[in-house]
PDB file of C-alpha atoms and ligand atoms in Angstrom:
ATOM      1  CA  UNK A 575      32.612  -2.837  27.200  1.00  0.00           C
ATOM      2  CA  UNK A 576      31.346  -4.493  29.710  1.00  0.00           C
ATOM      3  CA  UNK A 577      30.919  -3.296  32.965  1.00  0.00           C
ATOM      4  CA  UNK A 578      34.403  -4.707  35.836  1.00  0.00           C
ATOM      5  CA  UNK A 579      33.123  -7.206  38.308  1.00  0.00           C
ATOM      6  CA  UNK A 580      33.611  -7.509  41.740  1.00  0.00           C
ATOM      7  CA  UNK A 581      32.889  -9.948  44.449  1.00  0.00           C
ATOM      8  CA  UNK A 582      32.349  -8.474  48.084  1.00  0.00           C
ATOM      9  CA  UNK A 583      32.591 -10.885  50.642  1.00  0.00           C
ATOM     10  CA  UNK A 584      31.439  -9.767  54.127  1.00  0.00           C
ATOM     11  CA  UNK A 585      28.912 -10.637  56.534  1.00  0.00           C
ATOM     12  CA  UNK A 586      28.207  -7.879  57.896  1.00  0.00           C
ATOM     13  CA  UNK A 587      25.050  -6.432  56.288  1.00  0.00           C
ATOM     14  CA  UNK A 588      25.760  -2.742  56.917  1.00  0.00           C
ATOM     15  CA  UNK A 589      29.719  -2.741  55.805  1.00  0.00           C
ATOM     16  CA  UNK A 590      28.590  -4.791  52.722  1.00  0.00           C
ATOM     17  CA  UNK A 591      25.735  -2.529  51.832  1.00  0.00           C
ATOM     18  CA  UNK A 592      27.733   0.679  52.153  1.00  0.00           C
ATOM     19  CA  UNK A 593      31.206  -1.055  50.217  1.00  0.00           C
ATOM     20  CA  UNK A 594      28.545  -2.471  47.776  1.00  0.00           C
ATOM     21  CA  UNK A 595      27.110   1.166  46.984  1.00  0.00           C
ATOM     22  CA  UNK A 596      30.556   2.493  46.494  1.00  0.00           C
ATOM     23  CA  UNK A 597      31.691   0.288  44.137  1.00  0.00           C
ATOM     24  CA  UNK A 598      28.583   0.345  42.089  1.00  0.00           C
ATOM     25  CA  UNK A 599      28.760   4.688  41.733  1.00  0.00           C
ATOM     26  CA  UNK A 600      32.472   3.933  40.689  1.00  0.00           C
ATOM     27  CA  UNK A 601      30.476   1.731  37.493  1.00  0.00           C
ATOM     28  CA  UNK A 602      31.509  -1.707  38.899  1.00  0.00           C
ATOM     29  CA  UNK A 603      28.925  -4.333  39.184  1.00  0.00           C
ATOM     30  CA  UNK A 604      28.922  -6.213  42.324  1.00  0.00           C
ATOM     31  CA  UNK A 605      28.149  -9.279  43.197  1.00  0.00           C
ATOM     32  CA  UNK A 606      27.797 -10.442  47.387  1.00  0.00           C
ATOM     33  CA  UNK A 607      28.636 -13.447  49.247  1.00  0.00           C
ATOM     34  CA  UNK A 608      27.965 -13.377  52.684  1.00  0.00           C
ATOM     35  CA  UNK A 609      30.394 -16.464  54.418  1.00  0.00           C
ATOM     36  CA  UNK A 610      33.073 -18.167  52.927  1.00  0.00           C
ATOM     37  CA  UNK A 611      31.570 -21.151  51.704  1.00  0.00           C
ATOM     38  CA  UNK A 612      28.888 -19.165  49.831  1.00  0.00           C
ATOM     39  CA  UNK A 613      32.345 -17.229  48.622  1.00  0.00           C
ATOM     40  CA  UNK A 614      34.221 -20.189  47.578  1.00  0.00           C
ATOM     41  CA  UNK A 615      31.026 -21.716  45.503  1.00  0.00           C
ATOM     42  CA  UNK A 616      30.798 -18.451  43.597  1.00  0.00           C
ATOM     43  CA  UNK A 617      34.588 -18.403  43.273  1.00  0.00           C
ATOM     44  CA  UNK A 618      34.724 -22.115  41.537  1.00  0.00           C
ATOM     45  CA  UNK A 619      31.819 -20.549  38.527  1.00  0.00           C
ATOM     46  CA  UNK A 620      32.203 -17.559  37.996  1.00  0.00           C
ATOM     47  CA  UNK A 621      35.715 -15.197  37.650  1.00  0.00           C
ATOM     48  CA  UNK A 622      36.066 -11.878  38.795  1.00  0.00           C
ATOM     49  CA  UNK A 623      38.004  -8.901  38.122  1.00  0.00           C
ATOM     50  CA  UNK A 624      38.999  -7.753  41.713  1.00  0.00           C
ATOM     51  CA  UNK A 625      37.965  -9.852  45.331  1.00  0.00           C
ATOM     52  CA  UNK A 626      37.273  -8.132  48.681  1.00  0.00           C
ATOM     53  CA  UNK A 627      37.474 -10.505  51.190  1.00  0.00           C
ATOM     54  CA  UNK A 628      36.632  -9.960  54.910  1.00  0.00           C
ATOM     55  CA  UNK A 629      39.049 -11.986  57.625  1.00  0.00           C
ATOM     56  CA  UNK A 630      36.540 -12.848  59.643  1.00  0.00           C
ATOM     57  CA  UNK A 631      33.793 -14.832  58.326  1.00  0.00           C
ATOM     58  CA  UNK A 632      31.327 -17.626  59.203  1.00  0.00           C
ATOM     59  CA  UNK A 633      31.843 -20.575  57.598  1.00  0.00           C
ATOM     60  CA  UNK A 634      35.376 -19.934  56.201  1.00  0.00           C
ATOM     61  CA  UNK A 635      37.751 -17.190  56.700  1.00  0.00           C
ATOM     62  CA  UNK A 636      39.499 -14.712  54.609  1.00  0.00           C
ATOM     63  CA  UNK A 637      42.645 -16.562  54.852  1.00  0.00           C
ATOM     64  CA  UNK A 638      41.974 -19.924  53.782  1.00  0.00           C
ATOM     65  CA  UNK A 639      39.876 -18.268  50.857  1.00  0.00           C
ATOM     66  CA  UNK A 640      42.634 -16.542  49.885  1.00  0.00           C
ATOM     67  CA  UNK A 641      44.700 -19.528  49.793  1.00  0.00           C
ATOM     68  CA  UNK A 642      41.762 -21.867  47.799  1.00  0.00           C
ATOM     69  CA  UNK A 643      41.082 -18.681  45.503  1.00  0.00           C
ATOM     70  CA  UNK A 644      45.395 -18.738  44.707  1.00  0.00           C
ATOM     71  CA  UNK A 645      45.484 -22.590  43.633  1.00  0.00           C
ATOM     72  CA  UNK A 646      43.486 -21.618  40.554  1.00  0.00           C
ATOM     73  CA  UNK A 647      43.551 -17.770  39.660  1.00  0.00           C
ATOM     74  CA  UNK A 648      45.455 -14.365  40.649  1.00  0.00           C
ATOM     75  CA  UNK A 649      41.826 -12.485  40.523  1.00  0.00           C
ATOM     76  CA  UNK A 650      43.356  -9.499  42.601  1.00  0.00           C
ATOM     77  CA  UNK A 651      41.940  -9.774  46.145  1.00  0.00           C
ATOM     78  CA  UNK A 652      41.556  -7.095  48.812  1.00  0.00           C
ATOM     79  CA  UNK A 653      41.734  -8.337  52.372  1.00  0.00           C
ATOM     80  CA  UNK A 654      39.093  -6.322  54.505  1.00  0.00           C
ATOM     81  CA  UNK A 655      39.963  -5.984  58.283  1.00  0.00           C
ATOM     82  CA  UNK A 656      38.976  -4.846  61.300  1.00  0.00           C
ATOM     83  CA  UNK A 657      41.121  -2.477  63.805  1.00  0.00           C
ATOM     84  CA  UNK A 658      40.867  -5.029  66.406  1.00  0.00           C
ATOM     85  CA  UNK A 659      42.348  -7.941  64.769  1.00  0.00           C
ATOM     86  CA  UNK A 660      45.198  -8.076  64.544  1.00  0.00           C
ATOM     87  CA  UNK A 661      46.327  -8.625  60.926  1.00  0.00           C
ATOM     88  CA  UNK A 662      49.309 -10.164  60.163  1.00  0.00           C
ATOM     89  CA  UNK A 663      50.397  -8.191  56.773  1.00  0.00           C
ATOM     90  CA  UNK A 664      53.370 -10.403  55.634  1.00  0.00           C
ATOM     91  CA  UNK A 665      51.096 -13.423  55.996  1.00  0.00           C
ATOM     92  CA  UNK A 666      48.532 -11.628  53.771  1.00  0.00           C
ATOM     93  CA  UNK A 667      50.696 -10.927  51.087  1.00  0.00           C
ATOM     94  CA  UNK A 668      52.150 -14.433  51.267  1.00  0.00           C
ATOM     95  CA  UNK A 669      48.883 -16.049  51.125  1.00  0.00           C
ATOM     96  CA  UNK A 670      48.670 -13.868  47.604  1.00  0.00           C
ATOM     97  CA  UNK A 671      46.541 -11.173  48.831  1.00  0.00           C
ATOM     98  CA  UNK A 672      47.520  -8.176  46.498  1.00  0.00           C
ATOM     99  CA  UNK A 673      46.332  -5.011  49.450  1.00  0.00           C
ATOM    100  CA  UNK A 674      44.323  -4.406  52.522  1.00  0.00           C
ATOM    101  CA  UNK A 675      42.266  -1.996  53.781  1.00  0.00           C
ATOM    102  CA  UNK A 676      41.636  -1.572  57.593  1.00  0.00           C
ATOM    103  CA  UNK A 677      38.037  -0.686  59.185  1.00  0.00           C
ATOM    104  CA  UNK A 678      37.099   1.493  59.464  1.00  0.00           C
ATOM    105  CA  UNK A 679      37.938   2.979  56.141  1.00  0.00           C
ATOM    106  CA  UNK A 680      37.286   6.150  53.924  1.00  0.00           C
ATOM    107  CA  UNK A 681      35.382   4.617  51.243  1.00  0.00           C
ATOM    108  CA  UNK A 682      37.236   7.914  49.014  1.00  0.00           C
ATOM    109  CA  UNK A 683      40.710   5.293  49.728  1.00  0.00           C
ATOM    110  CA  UNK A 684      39.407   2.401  49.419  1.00  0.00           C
ATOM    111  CA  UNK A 685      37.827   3.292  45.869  1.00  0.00           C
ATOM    112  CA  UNK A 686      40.853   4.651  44.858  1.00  0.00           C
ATOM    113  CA  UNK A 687      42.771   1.481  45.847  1.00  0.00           C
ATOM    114  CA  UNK A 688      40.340  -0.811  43.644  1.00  0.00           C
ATOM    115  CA  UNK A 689      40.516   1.392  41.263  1.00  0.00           C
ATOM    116  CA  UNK A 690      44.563   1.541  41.238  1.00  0.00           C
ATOM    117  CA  UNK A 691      44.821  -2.592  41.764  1.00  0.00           C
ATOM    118  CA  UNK A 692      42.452  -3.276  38.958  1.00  0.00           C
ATOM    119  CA  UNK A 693      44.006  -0.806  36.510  1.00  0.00           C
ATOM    120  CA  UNK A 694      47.647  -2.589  37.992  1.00  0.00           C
ATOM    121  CA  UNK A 695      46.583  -5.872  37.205  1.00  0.00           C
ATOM    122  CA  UNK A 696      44.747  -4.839  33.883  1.00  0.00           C
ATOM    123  CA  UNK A 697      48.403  -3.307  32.774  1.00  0.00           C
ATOM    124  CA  UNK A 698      50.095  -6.171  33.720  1.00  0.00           C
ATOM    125  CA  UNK A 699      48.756  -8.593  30.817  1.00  0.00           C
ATOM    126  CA  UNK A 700      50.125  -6.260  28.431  1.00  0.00           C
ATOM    127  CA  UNK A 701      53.663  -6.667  27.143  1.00  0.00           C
ATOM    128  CA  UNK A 702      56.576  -5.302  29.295  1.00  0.00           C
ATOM    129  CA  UNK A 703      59.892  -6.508  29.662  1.00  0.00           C
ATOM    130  CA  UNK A 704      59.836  -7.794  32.574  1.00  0.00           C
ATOM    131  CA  UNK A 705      63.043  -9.423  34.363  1.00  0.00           C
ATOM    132  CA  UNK A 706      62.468 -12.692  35.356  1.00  0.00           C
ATOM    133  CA  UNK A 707      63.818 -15.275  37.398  1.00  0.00           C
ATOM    134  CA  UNK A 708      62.362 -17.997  38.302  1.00  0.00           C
ATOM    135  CA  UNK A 709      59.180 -17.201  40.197  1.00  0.00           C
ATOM    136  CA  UNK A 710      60.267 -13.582  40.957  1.00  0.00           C
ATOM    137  CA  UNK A 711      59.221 -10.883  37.981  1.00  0.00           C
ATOM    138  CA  UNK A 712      60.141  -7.658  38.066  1.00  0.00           C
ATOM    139  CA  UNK A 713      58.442  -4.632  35.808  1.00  0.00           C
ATOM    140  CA  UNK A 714      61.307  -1.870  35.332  1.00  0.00           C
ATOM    141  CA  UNK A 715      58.421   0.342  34.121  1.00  0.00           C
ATOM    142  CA  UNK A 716      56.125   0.301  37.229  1.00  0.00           C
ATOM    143  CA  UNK A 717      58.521  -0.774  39.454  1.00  0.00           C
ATOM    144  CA  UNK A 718      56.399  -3.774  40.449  1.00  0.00           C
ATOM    145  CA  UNK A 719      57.565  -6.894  41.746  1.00  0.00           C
ATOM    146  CA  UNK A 720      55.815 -10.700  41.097  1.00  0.00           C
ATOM    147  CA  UNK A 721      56.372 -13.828  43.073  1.00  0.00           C
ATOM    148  CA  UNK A 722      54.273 -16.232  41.072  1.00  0.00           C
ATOM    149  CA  UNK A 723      52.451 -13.434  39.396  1.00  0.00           C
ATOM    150  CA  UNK A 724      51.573 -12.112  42.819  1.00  0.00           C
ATOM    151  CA  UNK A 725      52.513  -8.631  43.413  1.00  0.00           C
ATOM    152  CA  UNK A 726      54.753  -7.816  46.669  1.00  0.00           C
ATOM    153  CA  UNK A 727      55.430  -4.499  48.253  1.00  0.00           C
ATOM    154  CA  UNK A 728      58.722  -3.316  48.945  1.00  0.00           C
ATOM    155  CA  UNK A 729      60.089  -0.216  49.818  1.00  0.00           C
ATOM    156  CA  UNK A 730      61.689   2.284  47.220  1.00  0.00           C
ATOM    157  CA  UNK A 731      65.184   0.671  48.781  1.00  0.00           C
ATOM    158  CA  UNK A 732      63.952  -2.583  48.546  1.00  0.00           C
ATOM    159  CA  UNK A 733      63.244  -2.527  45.254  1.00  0.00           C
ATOM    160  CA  UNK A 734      66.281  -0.690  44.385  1.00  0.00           C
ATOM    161  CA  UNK A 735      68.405  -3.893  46.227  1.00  0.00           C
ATOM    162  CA  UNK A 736      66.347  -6.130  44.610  1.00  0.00           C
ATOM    163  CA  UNK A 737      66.408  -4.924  41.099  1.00  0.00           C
ATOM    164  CA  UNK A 738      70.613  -4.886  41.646  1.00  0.00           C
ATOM    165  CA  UNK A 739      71.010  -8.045  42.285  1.00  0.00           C
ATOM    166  CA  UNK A 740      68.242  -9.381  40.015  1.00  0.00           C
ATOM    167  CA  UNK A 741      70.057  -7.552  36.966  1.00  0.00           C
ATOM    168  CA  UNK A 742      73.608  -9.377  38.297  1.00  0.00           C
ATOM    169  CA  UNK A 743      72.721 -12.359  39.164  1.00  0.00           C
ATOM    170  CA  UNK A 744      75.041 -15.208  40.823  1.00  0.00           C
ATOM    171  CA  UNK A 745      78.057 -12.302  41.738  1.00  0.00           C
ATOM    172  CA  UNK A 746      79.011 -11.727  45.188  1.00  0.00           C
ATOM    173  CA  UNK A 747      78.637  -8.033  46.602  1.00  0.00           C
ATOM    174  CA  UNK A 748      79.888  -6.876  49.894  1.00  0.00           C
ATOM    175  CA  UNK A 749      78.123  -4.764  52.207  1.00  0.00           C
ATOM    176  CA  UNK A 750      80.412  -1.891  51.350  1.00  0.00           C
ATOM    177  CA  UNK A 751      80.103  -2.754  47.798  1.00  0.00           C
ATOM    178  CA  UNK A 752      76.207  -2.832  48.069  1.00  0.00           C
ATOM    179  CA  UNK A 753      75.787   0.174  50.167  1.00  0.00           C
ATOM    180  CA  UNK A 754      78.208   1.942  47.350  1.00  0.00           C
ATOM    181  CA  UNK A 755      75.799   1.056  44.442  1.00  0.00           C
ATOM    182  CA  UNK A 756      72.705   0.804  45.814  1.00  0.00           C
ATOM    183  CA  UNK A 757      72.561   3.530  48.000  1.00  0.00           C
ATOM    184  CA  UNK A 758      74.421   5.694  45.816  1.00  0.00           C
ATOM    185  CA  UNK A 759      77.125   7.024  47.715  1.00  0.00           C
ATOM    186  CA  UNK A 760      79.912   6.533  49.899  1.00  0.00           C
ATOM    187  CA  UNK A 761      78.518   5.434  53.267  1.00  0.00           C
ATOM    188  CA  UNK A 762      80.154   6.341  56.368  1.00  0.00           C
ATOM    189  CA  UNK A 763      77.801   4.954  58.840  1.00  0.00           C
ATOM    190  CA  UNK A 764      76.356   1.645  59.245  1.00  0.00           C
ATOM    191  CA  UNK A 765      76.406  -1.572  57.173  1.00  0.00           C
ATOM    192  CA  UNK A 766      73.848  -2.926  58.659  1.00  0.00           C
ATOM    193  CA  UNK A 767      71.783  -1.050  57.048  1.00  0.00           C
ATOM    194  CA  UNK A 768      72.102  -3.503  54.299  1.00  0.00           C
ATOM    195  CA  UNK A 769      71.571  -6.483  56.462  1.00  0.00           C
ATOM    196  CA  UNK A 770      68.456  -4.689  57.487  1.00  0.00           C
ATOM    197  CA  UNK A 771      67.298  -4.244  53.919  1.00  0.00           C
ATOM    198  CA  UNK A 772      68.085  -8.119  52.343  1.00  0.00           C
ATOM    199  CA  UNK A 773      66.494  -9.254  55.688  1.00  0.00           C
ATOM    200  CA  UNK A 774      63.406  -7.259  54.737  1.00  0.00           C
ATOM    201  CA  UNK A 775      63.230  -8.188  51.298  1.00  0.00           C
ATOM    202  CA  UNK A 776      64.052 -12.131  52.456  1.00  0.00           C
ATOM    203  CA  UNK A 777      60.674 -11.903  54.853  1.00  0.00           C
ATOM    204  CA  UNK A 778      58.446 -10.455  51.675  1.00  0.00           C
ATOM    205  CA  UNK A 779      60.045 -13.014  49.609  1.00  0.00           C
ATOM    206  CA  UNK A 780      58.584 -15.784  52.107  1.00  0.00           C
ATOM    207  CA  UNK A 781      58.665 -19.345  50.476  1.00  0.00           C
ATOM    208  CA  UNK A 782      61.421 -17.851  48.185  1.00  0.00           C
ATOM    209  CA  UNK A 783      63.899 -16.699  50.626  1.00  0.00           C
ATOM    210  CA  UNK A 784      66.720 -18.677  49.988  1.00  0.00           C
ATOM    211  CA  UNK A 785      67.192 -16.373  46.291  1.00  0.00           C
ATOM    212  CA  UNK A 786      68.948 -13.984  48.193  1.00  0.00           C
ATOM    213  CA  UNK A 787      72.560 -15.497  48.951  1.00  0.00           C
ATOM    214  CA  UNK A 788      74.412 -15.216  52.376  1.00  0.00           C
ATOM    215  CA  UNK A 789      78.272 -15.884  50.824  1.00  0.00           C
ATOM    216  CA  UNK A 790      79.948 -15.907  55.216  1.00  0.00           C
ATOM    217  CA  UNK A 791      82.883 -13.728  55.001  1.00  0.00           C
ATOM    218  CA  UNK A 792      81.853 -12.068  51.253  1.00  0.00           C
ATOM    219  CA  UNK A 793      78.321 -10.400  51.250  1.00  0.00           C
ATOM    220  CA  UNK A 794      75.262 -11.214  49.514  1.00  0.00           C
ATOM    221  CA  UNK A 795      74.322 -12.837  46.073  1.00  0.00           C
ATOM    222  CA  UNK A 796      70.961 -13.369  43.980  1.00  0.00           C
ATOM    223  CA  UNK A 797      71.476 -16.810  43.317  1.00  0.00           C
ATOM    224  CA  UNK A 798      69.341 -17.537  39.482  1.00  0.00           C
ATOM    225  CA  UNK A 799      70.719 -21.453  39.049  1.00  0.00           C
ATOM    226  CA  UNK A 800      69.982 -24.102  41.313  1.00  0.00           C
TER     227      UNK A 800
HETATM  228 CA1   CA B1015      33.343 -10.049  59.417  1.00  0.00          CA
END
């Protein structure tokens, strides 16, 4: 077999040269770009099997890389970013980035989380039965969740809400109703904790928002038709 590829971009020579020794004792074979444009050109001939993208870059940065790099493949990407930026996560994932690692970082983590996001998106060409609708996919198995074959990370809850209403689509649940089946048991305290949870799960949705139902005076509803 041969050996996984992956393309580092970051311009700083010391970061790259220590990520880029990591990767290659883990057996990957690395290949550097050191702006965006250089990143981009690389991108358009050759495909990868994981991306680690720096935020900021000469030339181009992380962000609108990310967004070329989704137009044409979901190569898994890796945002790279610094303490002192501030990094706006949600964005991230909606630009398709699959996870991030802040700097500095124990290269022990950030191994493992190449290692876990390739073997994720290695698993996820073989056959599951996944629940789909429309752009959102859904892997019972793993627990993973697609928009446009773009993983997004909720919270055990999250998923659990999600997963509910995917499986019974275009039905109206109340609150109570919600917090009764969802959560498992019967709530005394607050129903907004429900409110808090679809809100949550409408932000990581981003573009695709408007799945998850407001019905005024009723509750909530995945809505699967048009
Ligand atoms: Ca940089």
């Amino acid at each position: 077999m041969s050996p996984l590829t992956i393309l580092l971009v970051e311009d700083e020579d010391k970061m790259r040269n220590v990520l880029k020794k990591y990767l290659e004792n883990e057996g990957y074979l690395v290949e550097e770009a050191v702006d965006g444009k250089k990143a981009l050109d690389i991108i358009i001939k050759k495909t990868f099997d994981l991306i680690m993208l720096d935020i900021m870059l000469p030339e181009s940065d992380g962000w609108t890389i990310c967004k070329e790099i989704r137009k044409s493949c979901q190569t898994p990407i890796i945002f790279l970013t610094a303490r002192s930026e501030e990094f706006d996560k949600l964005l991230g994932f909606e630009l398709g980035a699959d996870d991030y690692v802040t700097k500095p970082f124990s290269p022990k983590e950030l191994v493992a989380r190449v290692n876990a996001l390739i073997r994720r998106s290695q698993n996820n060409t073989l056959n599951t039965d996944y629940l789909i609708i429309k752009n959102l996919k859904i892997n019972p198995d793993s627990k993973q969740v697609f928009i446009n074959n773009t993983e997004i990370l909720l919270t055990p809850k999250e998923y659990d809400l999600l997963y509910f209403l995917v499986r019974n689509p275009n039905k109206v649940y109340s609150r109570e109703r919600l917090l009764n089946l969802v959560w498992d048991y019967d709530f005394l305290g607050d129903l907004r904790t429900v409110d808090t949870h679809i809100k949550q799960l409408r932000s990581k949705l981003g573009l695709y928002k408007n799945y998850l139902h407001t019905v005024w005076g009723s509750g909530y509803m995945l809505k699967a038709g048009d």
